[in-house]
Amino acid sequence: MPNSNSKIHYNHRGGREASRRELVSRSLQSAQHCLEDQDFGTAYAHYLLVLNLAPELKTSIKETFQFTLFKWAEELDSLSRIQDLFNCYEQALELYPNDEVICNSMGEHLFRMGFRDEAAGYFHKAVKLNPDFADAKENFYRVANWLVERWHFIMLNDTKRNLTYRKAIENAVRSGCKSVLDIGTGTGILSMFAKKAGASFVYACELSKTMYELARDVVAANNMEREIKLLHLKSLDIEIPKHIPERVSLVVTETVDAGLFGEGIVESLIHAWEHLLLQPK
């Protein structure tokens, strides 16, 4: 004799599945009607419901969802509803975390609003997800021109300066400085000098999100991503042992600009001396 409880449970489960399918179908129809009426906000809400109820449809409705998101974001932007706009993109990226088109669009909104460092992060992610995505590459290079100071290029091409730094770091490491902190690492060049010189532990901090991401790429391209610990932090915020396990024996920095004190170098070095550097016995 069949178990009546199992049958009731099966019927209940089947009923819930039928209700889900019906709600998904109706929401898709409503979303389509809203798009035809250019009611993008309501259409976006319907698509959110569909994607949460039926994640198996993510691929089939992705392009329509993107179109709806972008149109609704334009409206929110024109109404100065900035927080609502960001909330929509956060919801979209929860559903499509590896979608380069949505990342690029988010970056474009951030850039227009003046959040250039944050925009660069989204453009960079979009390019990482799809290296052939021309719009994202163009956007990343454009924002990089705003964020990467011209003196970076001058310094990187100053062979005499770089050799002087390299020799000084090599001498310090060979004399016993085995743990190194690079303040304001930029492209990571001084950190790599330290590691190649034989330093056992190398830590590097960079406040700019764009330069931090660039340093990660450069260090990885030189196969040192496991040997140099990069921190997206201001040097004044570094704590022991939260960020680095102990005081270092050498601090290097290339944050001296044409005005000598233009980047708060004195404050950074005083903090490093008092809190991060081993004291002489």
PDB file of C-alpha atoms in Angstrom, residues 169-180 194 197-201 248-251 277:
ATOM      1  CA  ILE A 169      68.893  48.115  -2.465  1.00  0.00           C
ATOM      2  CA  GLU A 170      71.311  45.328  -3.390  1.00  0.00           C
ATOM      3  CA  ASN A 171      73.917  46.706  -0.983  1.00  0.00           C
ATOM      4  CA  ALA A 172      71.383  46.959   1.833  1.00  0.00           C
ATOM      5  CA  VAL A 173      70.064  43.435   1.310  1.00  0.00           C
ATOM      6  CA  ARG A 174      73.547  41.951   1.078  1.00  0.00           C
ATOM      7  CA  SER A 175      74.498  43.701   4.295  1.00  0.00           C
ATOM      8  CA  GLY A 176      71.743  41.854   6.147  1.00  0.00           C
ATOM      9  CA  CYS A 177      68.401  43.578   5.438  1.00  0.00           C
ATOM     10  CA  LYS A 178      66.279  40.564   4.594  1.00  0.00           C
ATOM     11  CA  SER A 179      62.766  41.994   5.074  1.00  0.00           C
ATOM     12  CA  VAL A 180      61.728  44.986   2.960  1.00  0.00           C
ATOM     13  CA  ALA A 194      64.658  43.856  -3.459  1.00  0.00           C
ATOM     14  CA  ALA A 197      68.700  41.069  -4.588  1.00  0.00           C
ATOM     15  CA  GLY A 198      67.824  38.204  -2.252  1.00  0.00           C
ATOM     16  CA  ALA A 199      65.415  39.661   0.299  1.00  0.00           C
ATOM     17  CA  SER A 200      63.484  36.913   2.077  1.00  0.00           C
ATOM     18  CA  PHE A 201      60.305  38.915   2.646  1.00  0.00           C
ATOM     19  CA  VAL A 248      61.018  45.092   8.549  1.00  0.00           C
ATOM     20  CA  SER A 249      64.734  45.711   8.333  1.00  0.00           C
ATOM     21  CA  LEU A 250      64.593  48.014   5.303  1.00  0.00           C
ATOM     22  CA  VAL A 251      62.126  50.600   4.009  1.00  0.00           C
ATOM     23  CA  LEU A 277      61.192  49.412  10.916  1.00  0.00           C
TER      24      LEU A 277
END
